[in-house]
Amino acid sequence: MNSPIWHPFTQHGLGHDIPEVKSASGALLHTRDGREIIDAISSWWVTTHGHCNPEIIAAIQKQVEQLDQIIFAGWTHEPAEKLAASLIAMTPNNLQHVFYSDSGSTSVEVALKMALGYWNNLGIKRDRIIVMEHSYHGDTIGTMSVGERGVFNQAYNALMFDVDKIDFPATGHEQKTLDQLEQYCRSGKAAALIIEPLLLGAGGMLIYSPETLKAMRDICTAHDILFIADEVMTGWGRTGTMFAFEQAGITPDILCLSKGITGGSIPLAVTLSNATIFDAHYSTDRSKLFFHSSSYTANPIACAAANANIKIWERPETRANLDILCAWQKQHLDRIAQIHHVQNPRQIGSVTALEIADSKGAYMSELGPKLLAFFKANDVLLRPLGNTIYVMPPYCINEEQLGTIYSLIAEAIEKFIA
Ligand SMILES: *Cc1c(COP(=O)(O)O)cnc(C)c1O
């Protein structure tokens, strides 16, 4: 197909076919040429209850007829007020303020600006951000700066700012990470730590323990360093609990949410902050206000979709169904882990991941594109990260669809490795 569209993360020079999706429902995508694709990665981690969820769609339809969009600087509307109140009620008590934006990246940019604005307004010079190895926080210059560096952002190096990086706390090496964090906190220059709680997504679906997360929070508390939890991907049930940080019994100072906030139906993001950070911006002095806005801040249609999503979560069967999916995922992972060449099978909540390696244990980076093409040709949307295959389905997926995904993964291992 001849199209002027420049797609994200796509090398057009390789001439890959770009299928056109006509409609979607539940865990299925329907293409223009009549294929039915199982969405095994929730359309890049956003779709939670399934595509075109009737309740969310109805809420969008109702809202769009009433109020489509207004300026949010100095004005407000009911869907945003209702959503903010719900978010405050469902998160820890210390989180008391909600700032709206449009994407995961902007929610992180806002978090970083809140942290720096906080120290600036207190008149204390602290402007270093502590980050974790293999992290991903977005694709803007600021969020790339706090994320892993590599081929995907080396061209923009000149514009990225310096950060203090701690190791990923791999099993058995947690203390080293904690010592590094302690050292950076002692420098007196650190403003905040930003991390993906328990599960690093784009960095390779890497899982670390709640105990380590708790220990990191404790170190930040001891040194008065702001703790930013980027739950853009882990939020809304992915890790088995509503938010991943709950499993460590901790509370962040700043919380970033997006992706599943509207059930994956329409873009929206929030950055929640504690009262201390808000108060540092609260003044009769205009120069201390929080200098951030985007045109579509708190779009009413998106807020209505998020309110519908929260209503779905208020029903006990939503969590019960998620628990069932988590159990199915465990069964499938246990089974596929038996296959030779499968390494590091791992699971957290509704997400499973595994690596495949050849018999010598060497990783094959060319494997990724081959797998991608194979899955696409076989009507399953999976997008391996190098040699890491992960399954992160919408919660409405049924047993048969999930079975199909794992059969195809087993077939791929057979075809490309064994
Ligand atoms: C996807 C993601 C982001 C960026 O969100 P966008 O909506 O794509 O800008 C930030 N942080 C994490 C952890 C993510 O997974």
Short mmCIF file of C-alpha atoms in Angstrom, two decimals, residues 23 28 57 59 80 97 101 129 148 158 180 195 233 245 264 288 306 311 350 358 375 377 389:
data_model
loop_
_atom_site.label_atom_id
_atom_site.label_comp_id
_atom_site.label_asym_id
_atom_site.label_seq_id
_atom_site.Cartn_x
_atom_site.Cartn_y
_atom_site.Cartn_z
CA SER A 23 -12.23 -2.86 13.70
CA LEU A 28 -9.30 -9.45 18.59
CA ILE A 57 -17.48 3.57 24.37
CA ALA A 59 -19.26 7.04 28.15
CA ALA A 80 -11.99 15.93 35.35
CA HIS A 97 -3.10 16.43 43.84
CA SER A 101 -1.57 15.57 30.51
CA ILE A 129 17.83 12.71 38.84
CA GLU A 148 18.37 3.63 29.02
CA ALA A 158 23.90 16.15 22.63
CA GLN A 180 24.74 2.93 44.76
CA ILE A 195 11.74 4.09 38.62
CA MET A 233 2.71 0.45 32.11
CA PHE A 245 3.96 -0.30 44.36
CA GLY A 264 -6.69 1.91 26.48
CA LYS A 288 6.31 29.97 41.74
CA ALA A 306 -11.27 7.09 32.45
CA LYS A 311 -16.39 2.15 37.32
CA SER A 350 -0.89 -10.86 34.09
CA ASP A 358 20.50 -21.36 21.03
CA PHE A 375 3.79 -14.15 14.62
CA ALA A 377 1.94 -14.11 9.49
CA ILE A 389 9.09 -12.93 24.13
#
